Coordinates of C-alpha atoms in Angstrom, one line a residue:
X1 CA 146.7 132.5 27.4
X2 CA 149.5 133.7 25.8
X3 CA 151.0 137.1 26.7
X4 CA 150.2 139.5 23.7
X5 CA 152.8 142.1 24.7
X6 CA 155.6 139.4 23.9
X7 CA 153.9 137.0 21.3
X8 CA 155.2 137.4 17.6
X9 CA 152.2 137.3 14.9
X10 CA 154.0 138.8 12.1
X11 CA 154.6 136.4 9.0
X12 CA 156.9 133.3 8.2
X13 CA 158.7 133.8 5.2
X14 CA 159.2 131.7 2.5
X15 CA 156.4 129.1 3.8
X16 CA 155.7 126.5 2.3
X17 CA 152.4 125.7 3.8
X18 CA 149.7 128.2 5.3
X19 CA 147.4 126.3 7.3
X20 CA 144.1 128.0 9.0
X21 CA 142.7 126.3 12.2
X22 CA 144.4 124.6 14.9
X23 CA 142.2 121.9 15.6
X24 CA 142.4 118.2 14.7
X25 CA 142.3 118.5 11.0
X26 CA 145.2 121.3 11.3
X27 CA 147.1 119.9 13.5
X28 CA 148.1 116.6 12.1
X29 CA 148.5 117.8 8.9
X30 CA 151.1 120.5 10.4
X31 CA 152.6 118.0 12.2
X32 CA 153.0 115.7 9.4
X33 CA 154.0 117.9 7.0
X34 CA 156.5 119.9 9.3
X35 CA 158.1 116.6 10.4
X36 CA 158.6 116.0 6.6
X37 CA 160.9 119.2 6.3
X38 CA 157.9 121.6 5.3
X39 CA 157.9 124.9 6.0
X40 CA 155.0 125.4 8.3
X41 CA 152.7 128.5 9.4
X42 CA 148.9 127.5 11.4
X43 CA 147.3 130.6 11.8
X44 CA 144.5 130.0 14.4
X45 CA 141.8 132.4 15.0
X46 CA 141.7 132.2 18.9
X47 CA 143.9 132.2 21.7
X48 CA 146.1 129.0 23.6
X49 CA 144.5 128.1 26.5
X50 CA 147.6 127.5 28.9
X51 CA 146.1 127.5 32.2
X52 CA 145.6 124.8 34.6
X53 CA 142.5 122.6 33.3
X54 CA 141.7 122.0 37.1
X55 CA 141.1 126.0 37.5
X56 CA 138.8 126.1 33.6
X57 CA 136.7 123.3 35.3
X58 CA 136.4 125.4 38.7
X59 CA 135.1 127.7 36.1
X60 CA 132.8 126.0 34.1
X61 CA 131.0 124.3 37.5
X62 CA 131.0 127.9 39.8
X63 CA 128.4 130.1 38.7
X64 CA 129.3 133.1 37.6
X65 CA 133.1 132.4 36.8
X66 CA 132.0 132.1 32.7
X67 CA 132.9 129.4 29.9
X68 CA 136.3 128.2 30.3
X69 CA 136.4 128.6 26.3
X70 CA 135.5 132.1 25.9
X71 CA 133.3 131.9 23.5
X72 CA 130.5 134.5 23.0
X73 CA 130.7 138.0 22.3
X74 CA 130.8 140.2 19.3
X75 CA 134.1 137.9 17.5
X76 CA 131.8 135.1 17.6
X77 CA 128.7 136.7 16.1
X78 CA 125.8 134.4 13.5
X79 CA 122.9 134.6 12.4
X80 CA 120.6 131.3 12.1
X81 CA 117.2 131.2 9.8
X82 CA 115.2 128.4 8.7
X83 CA 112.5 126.5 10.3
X84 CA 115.1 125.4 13.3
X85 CA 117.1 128.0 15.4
X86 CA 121.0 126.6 15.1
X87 CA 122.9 127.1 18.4
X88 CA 126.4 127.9 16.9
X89 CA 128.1 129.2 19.7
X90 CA 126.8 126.5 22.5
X91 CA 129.6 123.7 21.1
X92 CA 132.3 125.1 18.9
X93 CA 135.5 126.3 20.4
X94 CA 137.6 128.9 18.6
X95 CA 141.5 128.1 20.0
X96 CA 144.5 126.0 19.9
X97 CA 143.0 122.2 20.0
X98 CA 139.3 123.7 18.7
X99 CA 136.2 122.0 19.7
X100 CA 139.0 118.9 21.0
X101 CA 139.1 121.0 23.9
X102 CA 135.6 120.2 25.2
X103 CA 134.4 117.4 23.1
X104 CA 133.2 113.9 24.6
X105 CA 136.1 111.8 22.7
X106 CA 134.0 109.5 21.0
X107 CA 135.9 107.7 17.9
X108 CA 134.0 105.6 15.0
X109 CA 134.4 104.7 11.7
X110 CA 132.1 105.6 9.1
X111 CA 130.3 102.3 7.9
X112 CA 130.6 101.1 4.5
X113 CA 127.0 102.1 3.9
X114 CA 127.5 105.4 4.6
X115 CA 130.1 106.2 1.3
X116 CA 127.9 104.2 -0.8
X117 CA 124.1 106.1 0.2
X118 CA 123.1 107.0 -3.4
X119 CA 124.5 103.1 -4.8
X120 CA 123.1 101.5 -2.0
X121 CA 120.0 103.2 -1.1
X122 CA 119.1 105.6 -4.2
X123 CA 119.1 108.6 -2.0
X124 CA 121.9 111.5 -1.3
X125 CA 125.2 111.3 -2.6
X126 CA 128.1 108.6 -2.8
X127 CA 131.6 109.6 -1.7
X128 CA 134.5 109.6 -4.4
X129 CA 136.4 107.5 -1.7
X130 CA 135.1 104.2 -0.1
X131 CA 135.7 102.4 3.0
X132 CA 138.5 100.4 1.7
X133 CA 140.4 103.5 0.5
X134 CA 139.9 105.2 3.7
X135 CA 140.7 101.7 6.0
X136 CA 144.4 102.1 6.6
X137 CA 144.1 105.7 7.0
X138 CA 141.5 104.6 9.8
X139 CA 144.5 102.7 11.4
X140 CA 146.7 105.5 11.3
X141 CA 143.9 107.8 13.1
X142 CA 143.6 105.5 15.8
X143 CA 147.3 105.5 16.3
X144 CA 147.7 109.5 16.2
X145 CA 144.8 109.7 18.7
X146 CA 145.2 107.1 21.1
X147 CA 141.9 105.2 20.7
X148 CA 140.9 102.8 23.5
X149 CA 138.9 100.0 22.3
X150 CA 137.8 96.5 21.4
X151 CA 136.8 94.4 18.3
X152 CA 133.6 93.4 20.0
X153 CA 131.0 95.0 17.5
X154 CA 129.6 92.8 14.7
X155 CA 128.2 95.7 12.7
X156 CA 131.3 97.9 12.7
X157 CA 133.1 97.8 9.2
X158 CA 136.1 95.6 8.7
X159 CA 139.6 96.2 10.1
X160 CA 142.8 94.7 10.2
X161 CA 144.6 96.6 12.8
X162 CA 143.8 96.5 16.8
X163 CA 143.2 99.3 18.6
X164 CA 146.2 100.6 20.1
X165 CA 144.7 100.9 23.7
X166 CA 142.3 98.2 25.1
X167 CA 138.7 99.4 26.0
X168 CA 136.8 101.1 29.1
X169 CA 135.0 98.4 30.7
X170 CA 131.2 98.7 30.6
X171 CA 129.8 101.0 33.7
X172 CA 127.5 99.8 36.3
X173 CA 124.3 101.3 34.4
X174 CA 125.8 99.3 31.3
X175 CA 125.2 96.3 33.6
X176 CA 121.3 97.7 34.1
X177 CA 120.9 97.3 30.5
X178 CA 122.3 94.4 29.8
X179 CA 119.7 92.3 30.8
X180 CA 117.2 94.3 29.2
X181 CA 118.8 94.6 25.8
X182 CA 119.6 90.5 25.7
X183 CA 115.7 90.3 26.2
X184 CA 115.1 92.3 23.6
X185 CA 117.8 90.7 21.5
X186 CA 119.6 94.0 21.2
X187 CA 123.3 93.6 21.1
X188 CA 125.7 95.7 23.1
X189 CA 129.2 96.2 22.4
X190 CA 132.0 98.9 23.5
X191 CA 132.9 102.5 22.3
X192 CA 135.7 103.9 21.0
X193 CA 137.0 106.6 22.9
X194 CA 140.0 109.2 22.1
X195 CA 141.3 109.0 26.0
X196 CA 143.4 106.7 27.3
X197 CA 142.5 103.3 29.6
X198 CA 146.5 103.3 30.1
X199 CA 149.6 105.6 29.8
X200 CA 149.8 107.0 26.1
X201 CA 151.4 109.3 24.1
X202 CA 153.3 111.5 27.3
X203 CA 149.5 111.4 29.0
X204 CA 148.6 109.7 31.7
X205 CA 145.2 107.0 31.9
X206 CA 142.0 108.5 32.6
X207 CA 141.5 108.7 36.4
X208 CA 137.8 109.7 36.7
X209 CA 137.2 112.9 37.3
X210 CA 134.1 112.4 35.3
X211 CA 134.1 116.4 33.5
X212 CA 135.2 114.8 30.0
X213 CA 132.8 117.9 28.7
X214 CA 134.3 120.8 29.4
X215 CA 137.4 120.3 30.6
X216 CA 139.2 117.1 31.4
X217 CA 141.4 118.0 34.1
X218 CA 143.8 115.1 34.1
X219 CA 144.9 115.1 30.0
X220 CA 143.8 111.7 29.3
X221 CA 141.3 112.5 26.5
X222 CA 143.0 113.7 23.4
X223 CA 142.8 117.1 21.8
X224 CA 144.2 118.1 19.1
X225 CA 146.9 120.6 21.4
X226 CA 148.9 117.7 21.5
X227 CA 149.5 117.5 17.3
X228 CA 150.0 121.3 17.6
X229 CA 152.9 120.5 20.1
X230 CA 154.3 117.9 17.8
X231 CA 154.2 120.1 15.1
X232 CA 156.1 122.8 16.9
X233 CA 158.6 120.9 18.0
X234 CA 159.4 119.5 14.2
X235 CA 159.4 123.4 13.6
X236 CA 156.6 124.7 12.6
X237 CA 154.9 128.2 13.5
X238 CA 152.1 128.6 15.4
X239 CA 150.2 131.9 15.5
X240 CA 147.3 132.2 17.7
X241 CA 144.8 135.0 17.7
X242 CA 145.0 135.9 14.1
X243 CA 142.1 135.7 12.6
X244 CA 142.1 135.0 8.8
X245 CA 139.6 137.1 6.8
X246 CA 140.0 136.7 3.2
X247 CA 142.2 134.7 0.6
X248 CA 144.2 136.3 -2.2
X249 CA 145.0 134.7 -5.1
X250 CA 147.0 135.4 -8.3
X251 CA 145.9 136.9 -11.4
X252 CA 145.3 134.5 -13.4
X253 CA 143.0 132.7 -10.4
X254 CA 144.3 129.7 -10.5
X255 CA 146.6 129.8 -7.0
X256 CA 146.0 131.3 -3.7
X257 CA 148.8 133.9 -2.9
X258 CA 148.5 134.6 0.6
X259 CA 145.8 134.8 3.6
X260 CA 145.3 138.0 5.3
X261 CA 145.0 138.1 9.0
X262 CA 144.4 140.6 11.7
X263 CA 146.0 140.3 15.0
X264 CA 144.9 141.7 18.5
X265 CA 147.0 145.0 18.0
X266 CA 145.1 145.5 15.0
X267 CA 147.5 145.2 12.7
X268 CA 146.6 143.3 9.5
X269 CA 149.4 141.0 7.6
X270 CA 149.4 138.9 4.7
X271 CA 150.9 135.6 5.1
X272 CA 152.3 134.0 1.8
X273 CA 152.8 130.7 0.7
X274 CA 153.1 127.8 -1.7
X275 CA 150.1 125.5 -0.4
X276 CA 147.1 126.2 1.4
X277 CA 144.8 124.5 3.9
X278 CA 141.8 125.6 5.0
X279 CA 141.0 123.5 8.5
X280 CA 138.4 125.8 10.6
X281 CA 135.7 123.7 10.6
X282 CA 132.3 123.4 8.7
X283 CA 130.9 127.2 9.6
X284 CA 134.2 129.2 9.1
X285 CA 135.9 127.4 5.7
X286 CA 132.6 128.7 4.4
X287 CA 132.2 132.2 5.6
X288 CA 136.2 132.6 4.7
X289 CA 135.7 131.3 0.8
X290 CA 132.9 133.3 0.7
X291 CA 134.6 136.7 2.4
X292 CA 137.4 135.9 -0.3
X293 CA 135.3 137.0 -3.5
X294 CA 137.0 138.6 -6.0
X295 CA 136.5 139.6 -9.9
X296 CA 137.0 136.1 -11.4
X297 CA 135.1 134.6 -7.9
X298 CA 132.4 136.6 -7.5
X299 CA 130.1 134.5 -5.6
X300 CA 133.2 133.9 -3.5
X301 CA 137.0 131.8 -3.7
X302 CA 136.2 127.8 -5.2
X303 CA 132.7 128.4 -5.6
X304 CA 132.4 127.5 -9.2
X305 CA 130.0 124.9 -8.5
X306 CA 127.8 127.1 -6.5
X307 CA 128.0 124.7 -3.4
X308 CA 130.1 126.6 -1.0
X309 CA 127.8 126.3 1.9
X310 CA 125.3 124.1 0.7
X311 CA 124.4 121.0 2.0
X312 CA 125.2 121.8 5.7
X313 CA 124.5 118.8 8.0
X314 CA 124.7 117.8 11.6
X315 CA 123.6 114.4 13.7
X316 CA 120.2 115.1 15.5
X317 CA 120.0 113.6 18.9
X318 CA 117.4 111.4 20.5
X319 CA 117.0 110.3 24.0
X320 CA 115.1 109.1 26.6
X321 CA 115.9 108.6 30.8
X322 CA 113.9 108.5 33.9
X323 CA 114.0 106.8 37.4
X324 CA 114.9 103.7 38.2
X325 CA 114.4 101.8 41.6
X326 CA 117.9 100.7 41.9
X327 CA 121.4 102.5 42.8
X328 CA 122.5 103.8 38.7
X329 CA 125.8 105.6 39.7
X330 CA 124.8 107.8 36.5
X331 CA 128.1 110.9 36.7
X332 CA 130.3 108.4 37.8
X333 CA 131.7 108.2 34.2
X334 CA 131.9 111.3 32.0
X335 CA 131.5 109.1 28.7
X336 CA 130.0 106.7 27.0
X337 CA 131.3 102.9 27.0
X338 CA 128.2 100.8 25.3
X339 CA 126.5 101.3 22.6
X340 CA 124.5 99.2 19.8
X341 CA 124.9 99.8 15.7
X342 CA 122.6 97.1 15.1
X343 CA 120.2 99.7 13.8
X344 CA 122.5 101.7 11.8
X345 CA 122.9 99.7 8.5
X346 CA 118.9 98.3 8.0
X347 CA 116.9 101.4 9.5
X348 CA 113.6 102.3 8.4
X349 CA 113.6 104.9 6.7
X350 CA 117.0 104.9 5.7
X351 CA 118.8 107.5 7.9
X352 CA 121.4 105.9 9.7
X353 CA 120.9 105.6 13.8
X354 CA 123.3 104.9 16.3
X355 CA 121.8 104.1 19.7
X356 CA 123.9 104.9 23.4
X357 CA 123.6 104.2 26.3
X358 CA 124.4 106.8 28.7
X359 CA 126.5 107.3 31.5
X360 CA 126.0 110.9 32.7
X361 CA 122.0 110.6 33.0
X362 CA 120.7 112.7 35.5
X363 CA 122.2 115.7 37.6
X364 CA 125.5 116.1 39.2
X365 CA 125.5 116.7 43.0
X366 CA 128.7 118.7 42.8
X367 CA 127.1 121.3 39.7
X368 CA 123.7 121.2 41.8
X369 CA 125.2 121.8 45.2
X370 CA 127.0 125.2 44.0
X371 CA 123.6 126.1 42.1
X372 CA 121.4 125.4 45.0
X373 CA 119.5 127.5 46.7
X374 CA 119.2 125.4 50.2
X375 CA 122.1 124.1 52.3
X376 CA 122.8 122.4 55.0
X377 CA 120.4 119.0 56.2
X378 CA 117.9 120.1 53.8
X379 CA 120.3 120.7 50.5
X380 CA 122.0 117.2 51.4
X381 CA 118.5 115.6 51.5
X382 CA 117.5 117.1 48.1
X383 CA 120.6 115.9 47.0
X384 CA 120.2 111.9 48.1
X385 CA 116.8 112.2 46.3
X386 CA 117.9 113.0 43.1
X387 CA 121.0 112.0 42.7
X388 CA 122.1 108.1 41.8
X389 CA 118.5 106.9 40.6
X390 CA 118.6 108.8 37.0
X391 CA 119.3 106.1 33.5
X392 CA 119.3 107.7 30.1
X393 CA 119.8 106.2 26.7
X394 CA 120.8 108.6 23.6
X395 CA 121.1 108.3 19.9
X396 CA 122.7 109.8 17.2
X397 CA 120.5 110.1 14.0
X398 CA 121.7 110.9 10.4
X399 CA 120.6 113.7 8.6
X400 CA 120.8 113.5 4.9
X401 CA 122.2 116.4 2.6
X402 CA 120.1 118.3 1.5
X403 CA 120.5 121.8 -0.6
X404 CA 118.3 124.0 1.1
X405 CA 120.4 123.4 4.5
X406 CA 123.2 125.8 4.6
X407 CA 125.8 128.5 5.6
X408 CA 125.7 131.5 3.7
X409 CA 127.0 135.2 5.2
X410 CA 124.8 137.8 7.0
X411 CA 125.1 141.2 5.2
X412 CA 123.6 143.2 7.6
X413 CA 124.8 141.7 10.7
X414 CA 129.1 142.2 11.3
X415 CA 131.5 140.9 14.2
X416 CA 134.1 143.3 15.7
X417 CA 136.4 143.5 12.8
X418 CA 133.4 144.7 10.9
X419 CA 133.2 141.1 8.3
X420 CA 129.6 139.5 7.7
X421 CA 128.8 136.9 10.4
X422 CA 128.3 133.3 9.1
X423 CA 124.4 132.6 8.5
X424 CA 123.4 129.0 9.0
X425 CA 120.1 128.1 7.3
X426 CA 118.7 124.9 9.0
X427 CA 116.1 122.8 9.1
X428 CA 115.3 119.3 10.0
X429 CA 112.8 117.3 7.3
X430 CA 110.3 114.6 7.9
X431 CA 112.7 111.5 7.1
X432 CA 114.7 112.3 10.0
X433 CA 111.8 113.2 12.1
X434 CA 111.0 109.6 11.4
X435 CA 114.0 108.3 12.2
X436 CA 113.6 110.1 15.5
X437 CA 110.7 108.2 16.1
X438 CA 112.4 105.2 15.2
X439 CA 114.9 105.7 17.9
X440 CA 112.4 106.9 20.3
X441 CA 110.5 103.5 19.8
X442 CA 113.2 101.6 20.7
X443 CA 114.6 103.2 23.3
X444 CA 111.2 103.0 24.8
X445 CA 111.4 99.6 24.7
X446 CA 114.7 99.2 26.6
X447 CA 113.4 101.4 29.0
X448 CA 109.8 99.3 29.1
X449 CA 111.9 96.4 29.9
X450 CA 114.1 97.9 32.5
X451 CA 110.9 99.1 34.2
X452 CA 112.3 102.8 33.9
X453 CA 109.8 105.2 34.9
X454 CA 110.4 107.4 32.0
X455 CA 110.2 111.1 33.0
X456 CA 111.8 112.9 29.5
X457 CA 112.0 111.8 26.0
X458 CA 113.5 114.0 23.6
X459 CA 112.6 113.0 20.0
X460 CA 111.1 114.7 16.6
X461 CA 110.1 117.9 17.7
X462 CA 112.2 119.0 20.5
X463 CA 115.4 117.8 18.6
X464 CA 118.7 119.6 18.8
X465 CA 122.3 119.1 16.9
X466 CA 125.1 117.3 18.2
X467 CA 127.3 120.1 16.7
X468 CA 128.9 118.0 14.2
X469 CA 129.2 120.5 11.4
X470 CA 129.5 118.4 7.8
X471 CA 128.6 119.2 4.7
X472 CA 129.9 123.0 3.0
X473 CA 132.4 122.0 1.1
X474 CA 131.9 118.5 -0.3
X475 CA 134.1 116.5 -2.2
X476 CA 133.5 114.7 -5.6
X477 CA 134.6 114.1 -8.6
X478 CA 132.3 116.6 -10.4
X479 CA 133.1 119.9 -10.6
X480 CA 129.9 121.5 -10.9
X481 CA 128.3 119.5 -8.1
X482 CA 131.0 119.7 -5.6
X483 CA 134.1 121.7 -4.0
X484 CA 136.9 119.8 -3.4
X485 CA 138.3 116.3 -5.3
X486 CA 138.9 113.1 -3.6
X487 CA 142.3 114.6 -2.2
X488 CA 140.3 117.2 -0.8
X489 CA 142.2 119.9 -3.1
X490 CA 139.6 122.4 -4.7
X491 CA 138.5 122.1 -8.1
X492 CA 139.1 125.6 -9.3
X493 CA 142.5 126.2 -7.1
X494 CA 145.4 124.0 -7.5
X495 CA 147.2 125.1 -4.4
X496 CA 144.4 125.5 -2.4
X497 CA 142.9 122.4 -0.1
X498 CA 140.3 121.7 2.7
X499 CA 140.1 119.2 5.8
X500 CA 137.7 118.2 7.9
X501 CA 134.0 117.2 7.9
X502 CA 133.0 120.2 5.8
X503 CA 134.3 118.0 2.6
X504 CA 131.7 114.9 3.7
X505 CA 129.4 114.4 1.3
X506 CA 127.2 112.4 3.4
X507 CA 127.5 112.4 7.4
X508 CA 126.2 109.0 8.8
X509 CA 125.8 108.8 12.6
X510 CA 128.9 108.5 13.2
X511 CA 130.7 111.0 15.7
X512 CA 132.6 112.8 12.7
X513 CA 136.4 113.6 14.2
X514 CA 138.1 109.7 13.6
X515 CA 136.9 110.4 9.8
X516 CA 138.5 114.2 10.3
X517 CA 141.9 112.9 11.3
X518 CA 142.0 110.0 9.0
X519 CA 141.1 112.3 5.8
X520 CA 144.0 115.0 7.5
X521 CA 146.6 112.4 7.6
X522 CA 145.5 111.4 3.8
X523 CA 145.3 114.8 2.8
X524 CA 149.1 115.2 4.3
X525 CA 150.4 112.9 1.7
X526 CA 148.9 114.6 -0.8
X527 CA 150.2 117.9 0.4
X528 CA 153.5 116.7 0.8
X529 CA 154.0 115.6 -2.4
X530 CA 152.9 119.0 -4.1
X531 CA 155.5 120.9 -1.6
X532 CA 158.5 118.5 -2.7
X533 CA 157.6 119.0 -6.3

């Protein structure tokens, strides 16, 4: 991390963009707009991580060393109520790259289906935007992440563009399935993946290590460091470790003034500029609108509508794995490099379902070794038992929005600068229970087929999120019913504008961040054009 004793946190003057969060959403726009001659200042909550990502992953796999992330504690403090628990803290990263740090890398378009639900289907919301709008923005995604794949799946929505790195090839339990699924007359095709199959971008191909999530020790899977980098270098400012807790706006409430930060010296500053953007994901934009109430905001900064917050979505996951009585090599690749959307467009019930087929199945020798209590001829005999006979499939399952899911803040409960913790109220209904099922049934039949002897299933009722946080601040082009319009600038502030998946009105089952960075690079324009007016 950086050394506080030299880093300067104090503000940039006359900026002409303030942008909170350093993740994928802020980091594209800052590079984008600095490269355009913008005045940029990022202000991100948590620290750099500048160590070697060989010594985080030492940490993350020796027990006792801690999360390589530093998450936890009283900064990070929430609340969760509802009929589920929500595990904020087990997948969100607060830092320079965010949750890119440690996420899988996955990249997919949103189907067509999935901006026109309520048209389509008569159920949740349409999106202001469609598919076509969002298509070339798509393209430009791809490019700024370095996405690996191949025009081999006959459900995915139209393109025009290649990707601009050929695909992984399929793994050796992709092979297992193959078989089965061409049986079943289940087509497999390849994944889109945010790491590189070749030299990209100044990083070098993926070489294996197989640790994608935490740490991927050899830079081949993007995060969003490398926009933040970019953005530096076309002269923008990045502070780190100052954590923005309210919005000021003007008198007359129409403009944001300046965001207020504290840094680790405990000195508070307040950062002014022309344009706002608000990119801290799906949890914090809330709890920092809603820690921004004032006289003519009372129920907290472009809440007008009364939706800041609500609607809070995530993908549920489903899976299934056991034994099989044939070498699988699961560990061997730390991602995923089939999958099937042949279900996503026609389920029944309508939730959307995307089905995967995993390659990190069962346990890995070099995590279960260091946790082991045996050693010697006895721990490496454990080990050839369990290890290279696990196959898993997953699935990601669309949750639809719903008003009585959200993020609200926890009066009684306060983090270390004494502000109200973010409160996430979740719950997961009975249509996606059933979709659950859905993909519990046919996974079940893959595995059937296989002749997997199926030893866990996780489905309806022993769900968890994927820690895709969507929903809080929606966009649309009605006022009262949403936050942001279909720039992704807020109704009630003219200066003042959100990215990322928080502004989805519906979420799919699509892994969100390809939709995050295409929206940022749309929302850049936008932005751009206010700043040279």
């Amino acid at each position: 991390m950086a050394n506080d004793a030299q880093t300067d946190r104090t503000p940039v003057e006359d900026a002409d963009v303030c942008i909170v969060g350093a993740g994928p959403a802020g980091g594209i726009v800052a590079h984008r707009l600095a490269e355009s001659g913008a005045t940029v200042v990022v202000l991100e909550a948590g620290p750099r991580f500048d160590g070697d990502r060989r010594e985080q992953l030492e940490r993350h796999v020796r027990p006792g060393l801690g999360n390589p992330w530093e998450m936890g504690g009283p900064r990070d403090e929430f609340t969760s109520s509802g009929a589920s628990f929500y595990p904020l803290n087990a997948a969100r990263v607060k830092g320079v790259g965010g949750t890119t740090l440690h996420w899988q890398g996955m990249v997919m378009r949103l189907h067509e289906r999935d901006f026109e639900l309520a048209s389509r289907h008569d159920t949740g919301v349409d999106w202001p935007i469609s598919y076509s709008d969002l298509k070339p923005y798509y393209a430009e995604a791809e490019r700024e992440l370095g996405v690996a794949g191949a025009v081999d799946n006959p459900y995915a929505p139209p393109r025009d563009d290649p990707y601009p790195l050929p695909a992984f090839p399929p793994s050796h339990s992709d092979s297992l399935f193959a078989d089965a699924c061409e049986r079943l007359e289940i087509d497999m095709h390849s994944v889109p993946n945010a790491r590189n199959s070749e030299p990209y971008d100044g990083r070098s191909p993926c070489i294996g290590y197989g640790t994608c999530k935490p740490v991927c020790p050899s830079g081949a899977k993007y995060t969003a460091e490398s926009h933040v980098e970019k953005a530096e270098t076309a002269g923008a400012r990045i502070v780190d470790q100052a954590r923005v807790r309210r919005l000021e706006h003007d008198d007359s409430g129409d403009s944001v003034v300046a965001a207020v930060y504290t840094t680790p010296d405990g000195e508070t500053h307040r950062q002014e500029a022309g344009q706002f953007v608000l990119a801290c994901g799906g949890v914090e934009n809330v709890r920092l609108l809603l820690l921004s109430a004032s006289d003519q905001y009372p129920d907290g900064l472009a809440n007008s509508s009364g939706t800041v917050g609500r609607y809070f979505m995530d993908h549920l996951f489903a899976g299934m794995g056991g034994r099989l009585d044939r070498p699988t090599r699961q560990n061997h690749v730390g991602f995923n490099t089939s999958e099937t959307h042949q279900f996503y467009d026609d389920s029944d019930p309508v939730n959307g379902i995307k089905l995967e087929f995993l390659n990190y199945a069962g346990p890995s020798p070099v995590i279960d070794a260091l946790h082991a209590d045996t050693w010697g001829d006895e721990l490496r005999d454990q080990l050839a038992e369990s290890y290279g006979t696990h196959i898993a499939m997953g699935a990601l399952v669309e949750q639809l929005p719903r008003e009585d899911n959200y993020v609200t803040l926890d009066a009684e409960t306060t983090d270390d600068l004494g502000d109200p913790v973010p409160e996430v109220h979740w719950s997961v209904d009975d249509q996606t229970k059933a979709a659950l099922t859905r993909a519990n049934e046919i996974q079940a039949s893959v595995m059937d087929e296989l002749g997997v002897d199926e030893t866990w299933t996780v489905g309806p009722e022993s769900t968890g999120p994927a820690f895709h946080h969507m929903g809080t601040t929606r966009m649309g082009d009605d006022h009262e019913t949403s936050v942001v319009d279909a720039d992704c600038r807020t109704h009630d502030l003219q200066n003042l504008w959100i990215a990322g998946s928080s502004v989805f009105p519906t979420g799919g089952a699509m892994n969100p961040t390809l939709t995050i960075a295409a929206l940022a690079v749309r929302l850049a324009e936008s932005v751009r054009t206010q700043v040279r007016n």
